[in-house]
Amino acid sequence: MTELDLAALQRRLADFAAARDWQRYHTPKNLVAALSVEASELVEIFQWLTPEESARVMDDGETAHRVRDEVADVLAYLLQLCEVLGVDALAALDAKIDRNERRFPAGAQSGMVNSGERTEGAPPPVRHSTES
């Protein structure tokens, strides 16, 4: 493979799983759970770092290797999930960026004010399923 692309990587992942008879375990539920675990492992690397330390995380060879491995694991499970569900990851991302550009136009005031109040144009706060 001379040029990396999503379709080729998805095929390699599918071939890898098929050669080991793992497809039966690659259900959407299992893949989402594995994706969550791998994302948590990536979070763990940054968990107790200051913002300044986190910006320099790739300066340390061992930590950089761990970050790359966890990013690869997250991407692998995400690509496998997309394959199983028939989601075109690039088209989904493109459509999401389009929606966000309409929701949050460039030039609009953004960010948080000191009081913690949301300003016009800022992304909405994360809502948990128990919130109304």
CSV table of N, CA and C in Angstrom, one decimal:
chain,number,residue,atom,x,y,z
A,1,MET,N,0.9,-1.2,0.0
A,1,MET,CA,0.0,0.0,0.0
A,1,MET,C,0.9,1.2,0.0
A,2,THR,N,0.9,2.0,-1.1
A,2,THR,CA,1.8,3.1,-1.2
A,2,THR,C,1.2,4.4,-0.6
A,3,GLU,N,-0.1,4.5,-0.7
A,3,GLU,CA,-0.8,5.7,-0.1
A,3,GLU,C,-1.9,5.2,0.9
A,4,LEU,N,-1.8,5.8,2.1
A,4,LEU,CA,-2.8,5.4,3.0
A,4,LEU,C,-4.2,6.1,2.8
A,5,ASP,N,-5.2,5.3,2.8
A,5,ASP,CA,-6.6,5.9,2.7
A,5,ASP,C,-7.5,5.0,3.6
A,6,LEU,N,-8.6,5.6,3.9
A,6,LEU,CA,-9.5,4.9,4.8
A,6,LEU,C,-10.0,3.6,4.3
A,7,ALA,N,-10.4,3.5,3.1
A,7,ALA,CA,-10.9,2.3,2.5
A,7,ALA,C,-9.9,1.2,2.6
A,8,ALA,N,-8.6,1.5,2.3
A,8,ALA,CA,-7.6,0.4,2.4
A,8,ALA,C,-7.3,0.0,3.8
A,9,LEU,N,-7.4,1.0,4.7
A,9,LEU,CA,-7.2,0.6,6.1
A,9,LEU,C,-8.3,-0.2,6.6
A,10,GLN,N,-9.6,0.1,6.2
A,10,GLN,CA,-10.7,-0.6,6.7
A,10,GLN,C,-10.6,-2.1,6.1
A,11,ARG,N,-10.2,-2.2,4.9
A,11,ARG,CA,-10.0,-3.6,4.3
A,11,ARG,C,-9.0,-4.4,5.1
A,12,ARG,N,-7.9,-3.7,5.4
A,12,ARG,CA,-6.8,-4.4,6.2
A,12,ARG,C,-7.4,-4.9,7.5
A,13,LEU,N,-8.1,-4.0,8.2
A,13,LEU,CA,-8.7,-4.3,9.5
A,13,LEU,C,-9.7,-5.5,9.3
A,14,ALA,N,-10.5,-5.5,8.3
A,14,ALA,CA,-11.5,-6.5,8.1
A,14,ALA,C,-10.8,-7.8,7.8
A,15,ASP,N,-9.7,-7.8,6.9
A,15,ASP,CA,-8.9,-9.0,6.6
A,15,ASP,C,-8.3,-9.6,7.8
A,16,PHE,N,-7.7,-8.7,8.7
A,16,PHE,CA,-7.1,-9.1,9.9
A,16,PHE,C,-8.1,-9.8,10.8
A,17,ALA,N,-9.3,-9.3,11.0
A,17,ALA,CA,-10.3,-9.9,11.8
A,17,ALA,C,-10.8,-11.2,11.2
A,18,ALA,N,-11.0,-11.3,9.9
A,18,ALA,CA,-11.4,-12.5,9.2
A,18,ALA,C,-10.4,-13.6,9.3
A,19,ALA,N,-9.1,-13.3,9.2
A,19,ALA,CA,-8.1,-14.3,9.3
A,19,ALA,C,-8.1,-15.0,10.7
A,20,ARG,N,-8.6,-14.3,11.7
A,20,ARG,CA,-8.6,-14.8,13.0
A,20,ARG,C,-10.0,-15.2,13.5
A,21,ASP,N,-11.0,-15.2,12.6
A,21,ASP,CA,-12.4,-15.5,12.8
A,21,ASP,C,-13.0,-14.7,14.0
A,22,TRP,N,-12.7,-13.3,13.9
A,22,TRP,CA,-13.1,-12.4,14.9
A,22,TRP,C,-14.4,-11.6,14.5
A,23,GLN,N,-14.8,-11.8,13.3
A,23,GLN,CA,-16.0,-11.0,12.8
A,23,GLN,C,-17.2,-11.1,13.7
A,24,ARG,N,-17.4,-12.3,14.2
A,24,ARG,CA,-18.6,-12.6,15.1
A,24,ARG,C,-18.6,-11.7,16.3
A,25,TYR,N,-17.4,-11.2,16.7
A,25,TYR,CA,-17.3,-10.4,17.9
A,25,TYR,C,-17.4,-8.9,17.6
A,26,HIS,N,-17.4,-8.6,16.3
A,26,HIS,CA,-17.4,-7.2,15.8
A,26,HIS,C,-18.8,-6.7,15.6
A,27,THR,N,-19.6,-6.7,16.6
A,27,THR,CA,-20.9,-6.2,16.6
A,27,THR,C,-20.8,-4.7,16.9
A,28,PRO,N,-21.8,-3.9,16.5
A,28,PRO,CA,-21.8,-2.5,16.9
A,28,PRO,C,-21.6,-2.3,18.4
A,29,LYS,N,-22.3,-3.0,19.2
A,29,LYS,CA,-22.2,-2.8,20.6
A,29,LYS,C,-20.8,-3.1,21.1
A,30,ASN,N,-20.2,-4.2,20.7
A,30,ASN,CA,-18.8,-4.5,21.1
A,30,ASN,C,-17.8,-3.5,20.6
A,31,LEU,N,-18.0,-3.1,19.4
A,31,LEU,CA,-17.0,-2.1,18.8
A,31,LEU,C,-17.1,-0.8,19.5
A,32,VAL,N,-18.3,-0.3,19.8
A,32,VAL,CA,-18.5,0.9,20.5
A,32,VAL,C,-17.8,0.8,21.9
A,33,ALA,N,-18.0,-0.3,22.6
A,33,ALA,CA,-17.5,-0.5,23.9
A,33,ALA,C,-15.9,-0.5,23.8
A,34,ALA,N,-15.4,-1.2,22.8
A,34,ALA,CA,-13.9,-1.2,22.7
A,34,ALA,C,-13.4,0.2,22.3
A,35,LEU,N,-14.1,0.9,21.5
A,35,LEU,CA,-13.8,2.3,21.2
A,35,LEU,C,-13.7,3.2,22.4
A,36,SER,N,-14.7,3.0,23.3
A,36,SER,CA,-14.7,3.8,24.5
A,36,SER,C,-13.5,3.4,25.4
A,37,VAL,N,-13.2,2.2,25.5
A,37,VAL,CA,-12.1,1.7,26.4
A,37,VAL,C,-10.8,2.3,25.8
A,38,GLU,N,-10.6,2.3,24.5
A,38,GLU,CA,-9.4,2.8,23.9
A,38,GLU,C,-9.3,4.3,24.1
A,39,ALA,N,-10.4,5.0,23.9
A,39,ALA,CA,-10.4,6.5,24.1
A,39,ALA,C,-10.1,6.8,25.6
A,40,SER,N,-10.5,6.0,26.5
A,40,SER,CA,-10.2,6.2,27.9
A,40,SER,C,-8.7,6.0,28.2
A,41,GLU,N,-8.1,5.0,27.5
A,41,GLU,CA,-6.7,4.8,27.6
A,41,GLU,C,-5.9,6.0,27.1
A,42,LEU,N,-6.4,6.6,26.0
A,42,LEU,CA,-5.8,7.9,25.5
A,42,LEU,C,-5.9,9.0,26.6
A,43,VAL,N,-7.1,9.1,27.1
A,43,VAL,CA,-7.3,10.1,28.2
A,43,VAL,C,-6.4,9.9,29.4
A,44,GLU,N,-6.2,8.6,29.7
A,44,GLU,CA,-5.3,8.3,30.9
A,44,GLU,C,-3.9,8.9,30.7
A,45,ILE,N,-3.4,9.0,29.6
A,45,ILE,CA,-2.1,9.5,29.3
A,45,ILE,C,-2.0,11.0,29.7
A,46,PHE,N,-3.1,11.7,29.5
A,46,PHE,CA,-3.2,13.2,29.7
A,46,PHE,C,-3.8,13.5,31.1
A,47,GLN,N,-4.4,12.6,31.8
A,47,GLN,CA,-5.2,12.8,32.9
A,47,GLN,C,-4.7,13.8,33.9
A,48,TRP,N,-3.5,13.7,34.3
A,48,TRP,CA,-3.0,14.5,35.4
A,48,TRP,C,-1.9,15.5,34.9
A,49,LEU,N,-1.8,15.7,33.6
A,49,LEU,CA,-0.9,16.7,33.1
A,49,LEU,C,-1.5,18.1,33.1
A,50,THR,N,-0.6,19.1,33.3
A,50,THR,CA,-1.1,20.5,33.2
A,50,THR,C,-1.3,20.7,31.7
A,51,PRO,N,-2.0,21.8,31.4
A,51,PRO,CA,-2.2,22.2,30.0
A,51,PRO,C,-0.8,22.3,29.2
A,52,GLU,N,0.1,22.9,29.9
A,52,GLU,CA,1.5,23.0,29.3
A,52,GLU,C,2.2,21.7,29.1
A,53,GLU,N,2.1,20.8,30.1
A,53,GLU,CA,2.7,19.5,29.9
A,53,GLU,C,2.0,18.7,28.8
A,54,SER,N,0.7,18.8,28.7
A,54,SER,CA,-0.1,18.1,27.6
A,54,SER,C,0.3,18.6,26.3
A,55,ALA,N,0.7,19.9,26.1
A,55,ALA,CA,1.1,20.4,24.8
A,55,ALA,C,2.5,19.9,24.4
A,56,ARG,N,3.2,19.4,25.4
A,56,ARG,CA,4.6,18.9,25.1
A,56,ARG,C,4.7,17.4,25.2
A,57,VAL,N,3.5,16.7,25.2
A,57,VAL,CA,3.5,15.2,25.4
A,57,VAL,C,4.3,14.5,24.3
A,58,MET,N,4.3,15.0,23.1
A,58,MET,CA,5.0,14.3,22.1
A,58,MET,C,6.5,14.5,22.1
A,59,ASP,N,7.0,15.3,23.0
A,59,ASP,CA,8.5,15.5,23.2
A,59,ASP,C,9.2,14.3,23.8
A,60,ASP,N,8.4,13.6,24.6
A,60,ASP,CA,9.0,12.4,25.3
A,60,ASP,C,8.7,11.2,24.4
A,61,GLY,N,9.8,10.5,24.0
A,61,GLY,CA,9.7,9.4,23.1
A,61,GLY,C,8.7,8.3,23.5
A,62,GLU,N,8.8,7.8,24.8
A,62,GLU,CA,8.0,6.8,25.3
A,62,GLU,C,6.5,7.2,25.3
A,63,THR,N,6.3,8.4,25.8
A,63,THR,CA,4.9,8.9,25.9
A,63,THR,C,4.3,9.1,24.5
A,64,ALA,N,5.1,9.6,23.6
A,64,ALA,CA,4.7,9.8,22.2
A,64,ALA,C,4.3,8.5,21.6
A,65,HIS,N,5.1,7.4,21.8
A,65,HIS,CA,4.8,6.1,21.3
A,65,HIS,C,3.4,5.6,21.9
A,66,ARG,N,3.2,5.8,23.2
A,66,ARG,CA,1.9,5.5,23.8
A,66,ARG,C,0.7,6.2,23.1
A,67,VAL,N,0.9,7.5,22.9
A,67,VAL,CA,-0.1,8.4,22.3
A,67,VAL,C,-0.5,7.8,20.9
A,68,ARG,N,0.6,7.6,20.1
A,68,ARG,CA,0.3,7.1,18.8
A,68,ARG,C,-0.4,5.7,18.8
A,69,ASP,N,0.0,4.9,19.7
A,69,ASP,CA,-0.7,3.5,19.8
A,69,ASP,C,-2.1,3.7,20.2
A,70,GLU,N,-2.4,4.6,21.1
A,70,GLU,CA,-3.8,4.7,21.5
A,70,GLU,C,-4.6,5.4,20.5
A,71,VAL,N,-4.1,6.4,19.8
A,71,VAL,CA,-4.8,7.0,18.7
A,71,VAL,C,-5.1,6.0,17.6
A,72,ALA,N,-4.1,5.1,17.3
A,72,ALA,CA,-4.3,4.1,16.3
A,72,ALA,C,-5.4,3.1,16.8
A,73,ASP,N,-5.5,2.8,18.0
A,73,ASP,CA,-6.5,1.9,18.5
A,73,ASP,C,-7.9,2.5,18.4
A,74,VAL,N,-8.0,3.8,18.8
A,74,VAL,CA,-9.3,4.5,18.7
A,74,VAL,C,-9.7,4.6,17.2
A,75,LEU,N,-8.8,4.9,16.3
A,75,LEU,CA,-9.1,5.0,14.9
A,75,LEU,C,-9.5,3.6,14.3
A,76,ALA,N,-8.8,2.6,14.8
A,76,ALA,CA,-9.1,1.2,14.3
A,76,ALA,C,-10.5,0.8,14.6
A,77,TYR,N,-10.9,1.0,15.9
A,77,TYR,CA,-12.3,0.7,16.3
A,77,TYR,C,-13.3,1.5,15.7
A,78,LEU,N,-13.0,2.8,15.5
A,78,LEU,CA,-14.0,3.7,14.8
A,78,LEU,C,-14.2,3.3,13.4
A,79,LEU,N,-13.1,3.0,12.7
A,79,LEU,CA,-13.2,2.5,11.3
A,79,LEU,C,-13.9,1.2,11.2
A,80,GLN,N,-13.7,0.3,12.1
A,80,GLN,CA,-14.4,-1.0,12.1
A,80,GLN,C,-15.9,-0.8,12.3
A,81,LEU,N,-16.2,0.1,13.3
A,81,LEU,CA,-17.6,0.4,13.5
A,81,LEU,C,-18.3,1.0,12.3
A,82,CYS,N,-17.6,1.9,11.6
A,82,CYS,CA,-18.2,2.5,10.4
A,82,CYS,C,-18.4,1.5,9.3
A,83,GLU,N,-17.5,0.5,9.2
A,83,GLU,CA,-17.6,-0.6,8.2
A,83,GLU,C,-18.8,-1.4,8.5
A,84,VAL,N,-19.0,-1.8,9.8
A,84,VAL,CA,-20.1,-2.7,10.2
A,84,VAL,C,-21.5,-2.0,10.0
A,85,LEU,N,-21.5,-0.7,10.3
A,85,LEU,CA,-22.8,0.1,10.2
A,85,LEU,C,-23.0,0.7,8.8
A,86,GLY,N,-22.0,0.6,7.9
A,86,GLY,CA,-22.1,1.2,6.6
A,86,GLY,C,-22.1,2.7,6.6
A,87,VAL,N,-21.3,3.3,7.6
A,87,VAL,CA,-21.2,4.7,7.7
A,87,VAL,C,-19.9,5.2,6.9
A,88,ASP,N,-20.1,6.1,6.0
A,88,ASP,CA,-18.9,6.7,5.3
A,88,ASP,C,-18.4,7.8,6.3
A,89,ALA,N,-17.3,7.5,7.0
A,89,ALA,CA,-16.7,8.3,8.0
A,89,ALA,C,-16.4,9.7,7.5
A,90,LEU,N,-15.8,9.8,6.3
A,90,LEU,CA,-15.4,11.1,5.7
A,90,LEU,C,-16.6,11.9,5.3
A,91,ALA,N,-17.6,11.3,4.8
A,91,ALA,CA,-18.9,12.0,4.4
A,91,ALA,C,-19.6,12.5,5.7
A,92,ALA,N,-19.6,11.6,6.7
A,92,ALA,CA,-20.3,12.0,8.0
A,92,ALA,C,-19.5,13.2,8.6
A,93,LEU,N,-18.2,13.2,8.6
A,93,LEU,CA,-17.5,14.3,9.1
A,93,LEU,C,-17.7,15.6,8.3
A,94,ASP,N,-17.7,15.5,7.0
A,94,ASP,CA,-17.9,16.6,6.1
A,94,ASP,C,-19.3,17.2,6.3
A,95,ALA,N,-20.3,16.4,6.5
A,95,ALA,CA,-21.6,16.9,6.7
A,95,ALA,C,-21.7,17.6,8.1
A,96,LYS,N,-21.0,17.0,9.1
A,96,LYS,CA,-21.0,17.6,10.4
A,96,LYS,C,-20.3,19.0,10.4
A,97,ILE,N,-19.2,19.1,9.7
A,97,ILE,CA,-18.5,20.4,9.6
A,97,ILE,C,-19.5,21.4,9.0
A,98,ASP,N,-20.2,21.0,7.9
A,98,ASP,CA,-21.1,21.9,7.2
A,98,ASP,C,-22.2,22.4,8.2
A,99,ARG,N,-22.7,21.5,9.0
A,99,ARG,CA,-23.7,21.9,10.0
A,99,ARG,C,-23.2,22.8,11.0
A,100,ASN,N,-21.9,22.5,11.5
A,100,ASN,CA,-21.3,23.4,12.5
A,100,ASN,C,-21.0,24.8,11.9
A,101,GLU,N,-20.6,24.8,10.7
A,101,GLU,CA,-20.3,26.1,10.1
A,101,GLU,C,-21.6,27.0,10.0
A,102,ARG,N,-22.7,26.3,9.8
A,102,ARG,CA,-24.0,27.1,9.8
A,102,ARG,C,-24.4,27.5,11.2
A,103,ARG,N,-24.2,26.6,12.2
A,103,ARG,CA,-24.6,26.9,13.6
A,103,ARG,C,-23.7,27.9,14.2
A,104,PHE,N,-22.4,27.9,13.9
A,104,PHE,CA,-21.4,28.8,14.5
A,104,PHE,C,-20.6,29.5,13.4
A,105,PRO,N,-21.3,30.5,12.8
A,105,PRO,CA,-20.6,31.2,11.7
A,105,PRO,C,-19.3,31.9,12.2
A,106,ALA,N,-18.3,31.9,11.3
A,106,ALA,CA,-17.1,32.6,11.5
A,106,ALA,C,-17.4,34.1,11.8
A,107,GLY,N,-16.6,34.7,12.7
A,107,GLY,CA,-16.8,36.1,13.0
A,107,GLY,C,-17.8,36.4,14.1
A,108,ALA,N,-18.6,35.3,14.5
A,108,ALA,CA,-19.5,35.5,15.6
A,108,ALA,C,-18.7,35.5,16.9
A,109,GLN,N,-19.1,36.2,17.9
A,109,GLN,CA,-18.5,36.2,19.1
A,109,GLN,C,-18.5,34.7,19.7
A,110,SER,N,-17.3,34.3,20.2
A,110,SER,CA,-17.3,32.9,20.7
A,110,SER,C,-16.6,32.9,22.0
A,111,GLY,N,-16.6,31.7,22.7
A,111,GLY,CA,-15.9,31.5,23.9
A,111,GLY,C,-16.8,31.7,25.1
A,112,MET,N,-16.2,31.7,26.3
A,112,MET,CA,-16.8,31.9,27.5
A,112,MET,C,-16.4,33.2,28.1
A,113,VAL,N,-17.3,33.9,28.8
A,113,VAL,CA,-17.0,35.1,29.5
A,113,VAL,C,-16.5,34.7,30.9
A,114,ASN,N,-15.9,35.6,31.6
A,114,ASN,CA,-15.3,35.2,32.9
A,114,ASN,C,-16.4,34.7,33.9
A,115,SER,N,-17.6,35.1,33.8
A,115,SER,CA,-18.6,34.6,34.7
A,115,SER,C,-19.0,33.2,34.4
A,116,GLY,N,-18.6,32.6,33.3
A,116,GLY,CA,-19.0,31.3,33.0
A,116,GLY,C,-20.2,31.2,32.1
A,117,GLU,N,-20.8,32.4,31.8
A,117,GLU,CA,-22.0,32.4,31.0
A,117,GLU,C,-21.5,32.2,29.5
A,118,ARG,N,-22.4,31.5,28.8
A,118,ARG,CA,-22.1,31.2,27.4
A,118,ARG,C,-22.4,32.5,26.6
A,119,THR,N,-21.4,32.8,25.7
A,119,THR,CA,-21.6,34.0,24.8
A,119,THR,C,-22.2,33.5,23.5
A,120,GLU,N,-22.8,34.5,22.7
A,120,GLU,CA,-23.4,34.2,21.4
A,120,GLU,C,-22.3,33.6,20.5
A,121,GLY,N,-22.7,32.5,19.8
A,121,GLY,CA,-21.8,31.8,18.9
A,121,GLY,C,-20.9,30.8,19.5
A,122,ALA,N,-20.9,30.6,20.8
A,122,ALA,CA,-20.1,29.6,21.5
A,122,ALA,C,-20.8,28.3,21.4
A,123,PRO,N,-20.0,27.2,21.3
A,123,PRO,CA,-20.7,25.9,21.3
A,123,PRO,C,-21.5,25.6,22.5
A,124,PRO,N,-22.6,24.9,22.4
A,124,PRO,CA,-23.4,24.7,23.6
A,124,PRO,C,-22.7,23.8,24.6
A,125,PRO,N,-23.1,23.9,25.8
A,125,PRO,CA,-22.5,23.0,26.8
A,125,PRO,C,-22.9,21.6,26.6
A,126,VAL,N,-22.1,20.6,27.1
A,126,VAL,CA,-22.4,19.2,26.9
A,126,VAL,C,-23.6,18.9,27.8
A,127,ARG,N,-24.6,18.3,27.3
A,127,ARG,CA,-25.8,17.9,28.1
A,127,ARG,C,-25.7,16.4,28.3
A,128,HIS,N,-26.0,16.0,29.5
A,128,HIS,CA,-26.0,14.6,29.9
A,128,HIS,C,-27.4,14.1,29.7
A,129,SER,N,-27.6,12.8,29.5
A,129,SER,CA,-28.9,12.2,29.2
A,129,SER,C,-29.9,12.4,30.3
A,130,THR,N,-29.5,12.6,31.5
A,130,THR,CA,-30.4,12.9,32.6
A,130,THR,C,-30.9,14.3,32.7
A,131,GLU,N,-30.2,15.2,31.9
A,131,GLU,CA,-30.6,16.6,31.9
A,131,GLU,C,-31.7,16.8,30.9
A,132,SER,N,-32.6,17.8,31.2
A,132,SER,CA,-33.6,18.1,30.2
A,132,SER,C,-33.3,19.3,29.3
